[in-house]
Coordinates of C-alpha atoms in Angstrom, one line a residue:
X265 CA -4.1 -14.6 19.3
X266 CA -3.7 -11.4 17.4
X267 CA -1.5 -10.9 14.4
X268 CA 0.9 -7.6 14.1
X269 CA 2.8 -5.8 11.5
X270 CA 5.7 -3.9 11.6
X271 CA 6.1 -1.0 9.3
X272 CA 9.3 -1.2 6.5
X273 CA 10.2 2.8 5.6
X274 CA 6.1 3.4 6.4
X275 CA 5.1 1.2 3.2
X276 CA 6.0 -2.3 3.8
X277 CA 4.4 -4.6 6.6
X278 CA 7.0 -7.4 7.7
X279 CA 6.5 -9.9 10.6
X280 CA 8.0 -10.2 14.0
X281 CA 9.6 -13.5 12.7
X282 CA 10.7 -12.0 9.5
X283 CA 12.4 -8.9 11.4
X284 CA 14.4 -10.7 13.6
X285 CA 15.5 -13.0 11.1
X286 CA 17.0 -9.8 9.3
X287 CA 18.4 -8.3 12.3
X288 CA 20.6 -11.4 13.4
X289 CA 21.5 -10.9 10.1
X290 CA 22.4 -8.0 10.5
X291 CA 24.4 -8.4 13.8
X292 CA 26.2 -12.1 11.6
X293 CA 27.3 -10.2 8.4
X294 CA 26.7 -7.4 8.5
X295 CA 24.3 -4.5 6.7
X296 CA 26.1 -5.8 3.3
X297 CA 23.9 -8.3 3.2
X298 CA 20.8 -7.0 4.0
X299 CA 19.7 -6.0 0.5
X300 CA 20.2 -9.6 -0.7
X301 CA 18.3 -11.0 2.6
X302 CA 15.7 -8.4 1.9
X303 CA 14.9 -9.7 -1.6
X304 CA 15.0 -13.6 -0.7
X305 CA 12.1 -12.4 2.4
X306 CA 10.2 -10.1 0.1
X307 CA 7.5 -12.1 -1.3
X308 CA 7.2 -14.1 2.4
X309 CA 6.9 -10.4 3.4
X310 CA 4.0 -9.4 1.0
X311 CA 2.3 -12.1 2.2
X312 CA 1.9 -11.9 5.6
X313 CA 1.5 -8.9 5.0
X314 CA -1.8 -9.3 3.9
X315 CA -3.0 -11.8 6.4
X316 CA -2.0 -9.8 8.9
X317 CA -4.2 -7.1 7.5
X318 CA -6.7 -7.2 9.9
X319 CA -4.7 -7.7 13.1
X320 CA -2.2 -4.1 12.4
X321 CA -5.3 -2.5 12.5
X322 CA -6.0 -3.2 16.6
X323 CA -2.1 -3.0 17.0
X324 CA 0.9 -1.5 15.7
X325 CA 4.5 -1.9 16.1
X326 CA 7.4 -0.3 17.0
X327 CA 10.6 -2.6 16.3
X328 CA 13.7 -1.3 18.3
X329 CA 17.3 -3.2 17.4
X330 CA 20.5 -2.5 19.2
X331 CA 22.7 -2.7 22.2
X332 CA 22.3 -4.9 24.8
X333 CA 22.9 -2.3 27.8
X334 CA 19.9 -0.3 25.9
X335 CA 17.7 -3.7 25.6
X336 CA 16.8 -3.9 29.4
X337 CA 15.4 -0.3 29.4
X338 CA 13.6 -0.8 26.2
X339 CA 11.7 -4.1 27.6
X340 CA 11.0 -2.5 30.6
X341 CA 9.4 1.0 29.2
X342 CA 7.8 -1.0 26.4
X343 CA 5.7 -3.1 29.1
X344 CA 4.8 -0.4 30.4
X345 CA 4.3 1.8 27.6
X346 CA 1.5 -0.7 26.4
X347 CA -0.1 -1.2 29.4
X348 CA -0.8 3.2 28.8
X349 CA -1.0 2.5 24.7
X350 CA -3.0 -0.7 24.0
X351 CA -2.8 -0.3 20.5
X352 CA 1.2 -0.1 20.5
X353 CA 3.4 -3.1 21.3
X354 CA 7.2 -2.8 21.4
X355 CA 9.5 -4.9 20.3
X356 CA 13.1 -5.3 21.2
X357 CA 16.0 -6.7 19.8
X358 CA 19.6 -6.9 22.0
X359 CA 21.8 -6.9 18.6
X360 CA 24.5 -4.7 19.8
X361 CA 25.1 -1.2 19.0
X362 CA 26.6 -1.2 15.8
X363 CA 24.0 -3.8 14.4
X364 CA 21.4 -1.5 15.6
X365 CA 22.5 1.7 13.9
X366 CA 22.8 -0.6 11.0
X367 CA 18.9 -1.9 11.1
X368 CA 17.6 1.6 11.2
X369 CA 20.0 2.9 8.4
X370 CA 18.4 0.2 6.2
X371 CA 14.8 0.9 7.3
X372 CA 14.5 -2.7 9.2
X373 CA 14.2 -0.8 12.6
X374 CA 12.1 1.7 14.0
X375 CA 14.7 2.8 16.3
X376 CA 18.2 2.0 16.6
X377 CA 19.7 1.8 20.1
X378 CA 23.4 2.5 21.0
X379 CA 25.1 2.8 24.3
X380 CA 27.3 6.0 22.4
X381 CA 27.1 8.0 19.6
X382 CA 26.9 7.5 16.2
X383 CA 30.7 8.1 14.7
X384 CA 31.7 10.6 12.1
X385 CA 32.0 7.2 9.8
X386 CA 28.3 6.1 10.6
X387 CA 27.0 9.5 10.1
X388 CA 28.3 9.7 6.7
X389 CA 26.9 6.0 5.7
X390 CA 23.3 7.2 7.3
X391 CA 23.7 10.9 6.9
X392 CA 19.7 11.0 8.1
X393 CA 20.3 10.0 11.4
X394 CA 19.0 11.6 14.1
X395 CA 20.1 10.9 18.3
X396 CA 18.2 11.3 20.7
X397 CA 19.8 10.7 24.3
X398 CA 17.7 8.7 26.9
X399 CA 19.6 8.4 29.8
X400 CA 23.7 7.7 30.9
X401 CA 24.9 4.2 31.8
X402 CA 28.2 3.5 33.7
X403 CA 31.2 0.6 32.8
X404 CA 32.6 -1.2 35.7
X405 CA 35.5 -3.6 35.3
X406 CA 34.7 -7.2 36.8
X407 CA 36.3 -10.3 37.7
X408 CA 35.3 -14.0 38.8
X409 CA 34.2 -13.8 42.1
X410 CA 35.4 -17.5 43.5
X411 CA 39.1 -17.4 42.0
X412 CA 39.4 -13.3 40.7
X413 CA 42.0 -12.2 38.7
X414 CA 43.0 -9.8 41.0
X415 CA 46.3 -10.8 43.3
X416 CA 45.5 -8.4 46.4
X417 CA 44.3 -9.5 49.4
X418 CA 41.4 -11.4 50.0
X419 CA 38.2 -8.8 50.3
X420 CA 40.0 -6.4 48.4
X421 CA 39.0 -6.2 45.1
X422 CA 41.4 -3.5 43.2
X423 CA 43.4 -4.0 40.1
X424 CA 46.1 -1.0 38.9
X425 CA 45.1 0.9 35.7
X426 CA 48.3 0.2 34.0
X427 CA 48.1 -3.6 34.5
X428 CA 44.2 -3.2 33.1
X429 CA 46.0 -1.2 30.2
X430 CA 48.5 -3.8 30.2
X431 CA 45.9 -6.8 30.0
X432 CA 43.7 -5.7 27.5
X433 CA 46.3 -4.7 24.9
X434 CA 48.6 -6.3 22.0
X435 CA 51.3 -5.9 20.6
X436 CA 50.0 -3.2 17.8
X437 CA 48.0 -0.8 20.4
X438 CA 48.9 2.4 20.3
X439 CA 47.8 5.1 22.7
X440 CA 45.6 8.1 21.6
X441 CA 47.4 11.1 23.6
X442 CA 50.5 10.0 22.6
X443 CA 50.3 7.8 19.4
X444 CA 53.2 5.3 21.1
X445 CA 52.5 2.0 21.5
X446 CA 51.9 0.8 24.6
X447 CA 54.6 0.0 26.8
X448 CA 53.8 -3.4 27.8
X449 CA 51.3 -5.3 25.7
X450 CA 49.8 -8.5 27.3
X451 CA 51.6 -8.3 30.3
X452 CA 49.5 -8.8 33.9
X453 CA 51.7 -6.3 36.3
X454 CA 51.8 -7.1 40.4
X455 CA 48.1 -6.8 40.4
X456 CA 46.6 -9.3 38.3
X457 CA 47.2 -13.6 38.9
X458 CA 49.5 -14.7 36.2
X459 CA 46.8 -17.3 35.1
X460 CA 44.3 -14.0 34.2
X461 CA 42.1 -15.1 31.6
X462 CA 41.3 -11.4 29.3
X463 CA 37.8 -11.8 27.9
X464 CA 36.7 -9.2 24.7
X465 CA 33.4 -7.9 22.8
X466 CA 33.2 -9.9 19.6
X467 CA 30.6 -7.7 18.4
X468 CA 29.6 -4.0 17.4
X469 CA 29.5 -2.8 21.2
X470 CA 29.1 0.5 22.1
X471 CA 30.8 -0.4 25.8
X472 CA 33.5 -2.2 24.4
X473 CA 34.1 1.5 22.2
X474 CA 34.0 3.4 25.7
X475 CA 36.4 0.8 27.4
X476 CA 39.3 0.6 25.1
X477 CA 39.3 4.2 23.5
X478 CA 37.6 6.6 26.1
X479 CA 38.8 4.4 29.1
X480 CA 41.9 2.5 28.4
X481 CA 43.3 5.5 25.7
X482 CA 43.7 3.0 23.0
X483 CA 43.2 4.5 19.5
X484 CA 40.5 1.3 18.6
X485 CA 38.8 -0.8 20.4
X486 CA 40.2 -5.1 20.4
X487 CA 37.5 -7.8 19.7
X488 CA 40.2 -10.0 20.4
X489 CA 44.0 -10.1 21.2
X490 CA 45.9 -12.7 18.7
X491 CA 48.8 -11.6 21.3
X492 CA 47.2 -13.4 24.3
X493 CA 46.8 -17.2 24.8
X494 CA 44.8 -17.0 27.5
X495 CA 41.7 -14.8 26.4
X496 CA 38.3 -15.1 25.3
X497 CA 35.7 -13.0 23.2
X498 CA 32.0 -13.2 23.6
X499 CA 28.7 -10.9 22.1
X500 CA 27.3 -9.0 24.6
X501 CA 26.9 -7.8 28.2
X502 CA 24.8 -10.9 29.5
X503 CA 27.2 -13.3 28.1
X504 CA 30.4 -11.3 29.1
X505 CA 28.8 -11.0 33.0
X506 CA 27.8 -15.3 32.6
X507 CA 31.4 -15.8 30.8
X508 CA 33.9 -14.2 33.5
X509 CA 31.3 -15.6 36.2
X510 CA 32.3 -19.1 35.5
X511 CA 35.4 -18.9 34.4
X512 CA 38.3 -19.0 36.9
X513 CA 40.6 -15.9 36.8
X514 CA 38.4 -14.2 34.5
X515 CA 38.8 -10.4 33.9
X516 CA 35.8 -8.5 31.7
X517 CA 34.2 -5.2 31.7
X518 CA 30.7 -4.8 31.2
X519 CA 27.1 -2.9 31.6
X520 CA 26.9 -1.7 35.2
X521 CA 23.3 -3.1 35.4
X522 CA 24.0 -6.7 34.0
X523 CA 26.6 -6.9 36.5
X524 CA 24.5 -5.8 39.5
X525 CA 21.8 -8.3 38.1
X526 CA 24.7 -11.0 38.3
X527 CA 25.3 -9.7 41.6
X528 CA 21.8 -10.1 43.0
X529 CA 21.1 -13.1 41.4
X530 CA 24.0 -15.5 41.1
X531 CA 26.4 -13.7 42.3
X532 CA 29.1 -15.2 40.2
X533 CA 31.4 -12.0 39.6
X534 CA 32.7 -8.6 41.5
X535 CA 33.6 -5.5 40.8
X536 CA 37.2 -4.3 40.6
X537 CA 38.4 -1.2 42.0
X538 CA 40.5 0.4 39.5
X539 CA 43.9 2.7 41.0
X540 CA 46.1 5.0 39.6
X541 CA 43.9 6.3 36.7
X542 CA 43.4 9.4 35.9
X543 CA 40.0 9.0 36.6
X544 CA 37.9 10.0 40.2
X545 CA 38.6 7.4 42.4
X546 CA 35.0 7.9 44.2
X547 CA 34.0 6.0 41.1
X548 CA 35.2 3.4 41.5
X549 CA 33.7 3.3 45.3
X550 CA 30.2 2.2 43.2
X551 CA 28.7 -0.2 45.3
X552 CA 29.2 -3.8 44.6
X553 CA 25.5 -5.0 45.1
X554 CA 22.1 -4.1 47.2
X555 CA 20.6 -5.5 50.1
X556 CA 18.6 -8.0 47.9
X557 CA 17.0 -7.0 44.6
X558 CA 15.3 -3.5 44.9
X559 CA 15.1 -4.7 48.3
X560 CA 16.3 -2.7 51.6
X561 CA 19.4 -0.3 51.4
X562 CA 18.3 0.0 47.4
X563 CA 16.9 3.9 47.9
X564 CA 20.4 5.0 49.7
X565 CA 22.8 3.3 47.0
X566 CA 20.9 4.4 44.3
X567 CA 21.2 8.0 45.3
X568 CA 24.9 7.6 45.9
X569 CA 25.2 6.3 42.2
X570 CA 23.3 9.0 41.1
X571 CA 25.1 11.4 42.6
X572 CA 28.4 10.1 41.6
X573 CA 26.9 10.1 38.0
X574 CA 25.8 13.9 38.5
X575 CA 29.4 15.0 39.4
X576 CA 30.6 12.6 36.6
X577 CA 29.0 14.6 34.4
X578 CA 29.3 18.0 35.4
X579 CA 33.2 17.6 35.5
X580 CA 33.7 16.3 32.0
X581 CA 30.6 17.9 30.4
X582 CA 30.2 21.0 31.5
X583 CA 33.8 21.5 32.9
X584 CA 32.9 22.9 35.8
X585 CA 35.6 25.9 37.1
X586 CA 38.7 24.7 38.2
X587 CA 37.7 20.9 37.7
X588 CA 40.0 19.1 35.4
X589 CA 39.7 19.3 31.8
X590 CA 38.0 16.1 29.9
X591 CA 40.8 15.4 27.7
X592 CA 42.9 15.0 30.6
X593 CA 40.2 12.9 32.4
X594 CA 38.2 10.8 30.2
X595 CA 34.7 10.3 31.3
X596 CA 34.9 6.8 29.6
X597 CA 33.2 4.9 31.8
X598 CA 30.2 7.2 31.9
X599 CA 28.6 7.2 28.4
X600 CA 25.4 8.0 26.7
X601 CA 22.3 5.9 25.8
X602 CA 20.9 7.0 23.2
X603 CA 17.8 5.9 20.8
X604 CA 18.7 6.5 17.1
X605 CA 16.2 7.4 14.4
X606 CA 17.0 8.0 10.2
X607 CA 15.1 11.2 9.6
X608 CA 13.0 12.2 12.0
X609 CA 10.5 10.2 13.6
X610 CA 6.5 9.8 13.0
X611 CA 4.1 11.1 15.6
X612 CA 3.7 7.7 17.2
X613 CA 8.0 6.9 17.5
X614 CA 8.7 10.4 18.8
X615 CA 5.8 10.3 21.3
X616 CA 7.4 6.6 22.5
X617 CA 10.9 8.4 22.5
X618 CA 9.3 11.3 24.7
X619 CA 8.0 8.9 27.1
X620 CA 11.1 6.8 27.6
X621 CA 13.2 10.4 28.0
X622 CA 11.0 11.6 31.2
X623 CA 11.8 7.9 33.3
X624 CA 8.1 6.6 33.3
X625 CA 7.6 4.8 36.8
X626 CA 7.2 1.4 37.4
X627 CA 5.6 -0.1 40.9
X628 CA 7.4 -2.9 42.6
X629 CA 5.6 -4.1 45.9
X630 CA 3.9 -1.0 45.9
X631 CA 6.7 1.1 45.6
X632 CA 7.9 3.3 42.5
X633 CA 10.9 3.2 40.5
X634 CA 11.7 4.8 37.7
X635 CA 12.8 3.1 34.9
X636 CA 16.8 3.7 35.0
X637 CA 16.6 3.4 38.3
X638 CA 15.2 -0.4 37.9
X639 CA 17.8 -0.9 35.4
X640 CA 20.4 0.7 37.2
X641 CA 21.0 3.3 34.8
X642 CA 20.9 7.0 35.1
X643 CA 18.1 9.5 33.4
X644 CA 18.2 12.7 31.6
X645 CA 17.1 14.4 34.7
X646 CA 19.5 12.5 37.3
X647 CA 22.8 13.9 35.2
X648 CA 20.8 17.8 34.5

C-alpha cells in the first residue's frame, strides 16, 4: 500500500484521515473552529508528514470538499482522471456547499465545490476566491412514490406552485419581489394531502439556496420551519432522495441526478410536476426515469434534457429577443456547478479543472458517456 500526502497552502503535508476529520469539522461547526482544530492536528500532521515522505513522491493529491450534487461528478472524473495521471489521485469530500467554500478559504481544500456561486458575503470573507463553472445541474421537486403528497389523481403526479410556496414557508417568510410576507404560510392548498410531511436542507446547500430564494421567491432559504409540525430536515441530496422515499406523504426537492439514481435503483420517490409558476412548463415535462440505468431509451431522454437545459439557459442568460425577462422568470431550478479555488490555482489544479470543464468520456458496455451525462448533469458545451 502506498502512502499519500495532501498539500496545506503548498507547505504543509496532511493525511487523508487527518483532512477529512477537518472537513466534517467543518461542515459540524463551522470554519470558526478550524484554527483551533488545526492546532490540536498539527504536530499529528508533521508527523505523517514525514513518513509519508516517500509515498507523495509516486503520488500527489488533490483534496476537493463541497456539495453533494458536485460530489458524483468529482468521483467520477477523478477515476478517470487517474487512470490518464497515475501520479494524481483525487479525493472527494460530499460536505455541502457552504462547508466546501469554507475548506478552501482556510487552505484545507484544494478545491471547493458549490452547486452556485459564491455570495457577495462569502466573497468578502475569502476575497481570493476564484469560480470556475463546470457544468449546470437542474432541481426537481419530489415526493414518496407509494403514498405521495400530492392529492391528484393516481398517475398524475403535479402539485400547484402556490401550495409548494405554501408548504415550504413559515410564518416570517417574506417574498423577494414584493417584500410581503407570504400569504399563507404552512398551509397545503387543494393539491397537497393534508398529512404532507415538508422535509428541509439542514446544511450549507447550494440547492436548498436555488429552491427557496431563486425558485420559491423567498428572501432566505429555511433549514427548518418551527411553524410546521409535520416536517423534517436532513444534510444532503442522498439523504433527502432516501428520507422522502421512505417516508409516507413526503415532499422534498433535490439534485436531479440523485433522484434519477433513486429512480433507477429503488425507485422509492417521483417527480412532481409543478403548475401555475411562472416558470416553462416544458420543464417540468423532465422525464421521470430511463429505460434501466444508462440502458435503452437513455440517448433520446438525455437529449431532451439537454435541450430543455439549452433553452433554459438561453432564456434567462442571455435573454434571448422577445423571451421573458429573468427577473420575471427565475431560472431557479437551473443553476451552476462550479469548482471554487482561493487565488488562482497551480499548474497541476487548473490542468484537473481544465479536464473536468471539456466532459471527459467514460465507456459503459462499450459505449461513451460523458461525464454529466453519466451523472445526469449538463456540461459547459450542452448549455453554449
Amino acid at each position: 500500500m502506498h502512502a499519500t500526502m495532501k498539500r496545506m497552502n503548498h507547505d504543509m503535508a496532511v493525511s487523508p484521515i487527518v483532512a477529512t476529520l477537518v472537513l466534517i469539522v467543518v461542515a459540524v461547526i463551522g470554519a470558526v473552529a478550524v484554527g483551533t482544530i488545526m492546532g490540536t492536528f498539527s504536530s499529528d500532521v508533521s508527523k505523517q508528514a514525514n513518513a509519508n515522505q516517500a509515498g507523495s513522491a509516486a503520488q500527489s493529491q488533490i483534496l476537493i470538499a463541497g456539495s453533494t450534487t458536485v460530489d458524483p461528478i468529482t468521483q467520477l472524473a477523478g477515476k478517470i482522471y487517474t487512470a490518464q495521471n497515475p501520479g494524481v489521485k483525487i479525493v472527494s469530500q460530499a460536505t455541502g456547499s457552504g462547508a466546501g467554500l469554507q475548506a478552501v478559504g482556510q487552505g484545507i481544500a484544494d478545491i471547493g465545490a458549490m452547486s452556485e456561486n459564491p455570495s457577495s458575503a462569502q466573497l468578502q470573507q475569502f476575497p481570493n476566491l476564484k469560480t470556475y463553472q463546470i457544468g449546470s445541474g437542474a432541481i426537481v421537486v419530489i415526493t414518496n412514490k407509494a403514498k405521495p403528497a400530492n392529492t391528484t389523481v393516481a398517475g398524475d403526479y403535479n402539485v400547484s406552485f402556490a401550495d409548494l410556496q405554501n408548504a415550504f414557508s413559515s410564518g416570517s417568510t417574506k417574498l423577494s419581489n414584493t417584500s410581503q410576507t407570504i400569504a399563507n404560510p404552512h398551509t397545503l392548498g387543494n393539491t397537497l394531502n393534508a398529512n404532507t410531511v415538508t422535509v428541509y436542507r439542514a446544511d450549507g446547500s447550494g440547492t436548498a439556496d436555488s429552491f427557496f430564494t431563486n425558485y420559491l421567491g423567498f428572501t432566505a432559504k429555511l433549514t427548518s420551519n418551527p411553524d410546521e409540525a409535520n416536517s423534517l430536515a436532513v444534510n444532503g441530496n442522498p439523504m433527502m432522495v432516501q428520507t422522502v422515499g421512505s417516508t409516507n406523504y413526503a415532499l422534498g426537492f433535490a439534485d436531479y441526478g440523485d433522484a434519477i439514481a433513486n429512480i433507477n435503483g429503488a425507485n422509492s420517490i417521483v417527480i412532481l410536476g409543478v403548475q401555475g409558476s411562472q416558470l416553462d412548463s416544458t420543464y417540468h415535462v423532465l422525464p421521470a426515469t430511463f429505460d434501466g440505468a444508462l440502458g435503452a431509451g437513455t440517448t433520446k431522454n438525455w437529449n431532451y434534457i439537454r435541450s430543455t437545459a439549452k433553452g433554459l439557459y438561453q432564456l434567462n442568460v442571455e435573454g434571448n429577443s422577445g423571451a421573458s425577462q429573468s427577473t420575471n422568470w427565475p431560472a431557479g431550478l437551473i443553476r451552476p456547478l462550479n469548482y471554487i479555488t482561493n487565488g488562482a490555482p497551480n499548474s497541476q489544479i487548473q490542468n484537473y479543472i481544465s479536464f473536468v470543464q471539456s466532459n471527459p468520456m467514460d465507456t459503459i458496455n462499450g459505449q461513451k458517456y460523458g461525464i454529466f451525462q453519466e451523472t445526469n448533469n449538463y456540461g459547459i458545451a450542452d448549455l453554449a
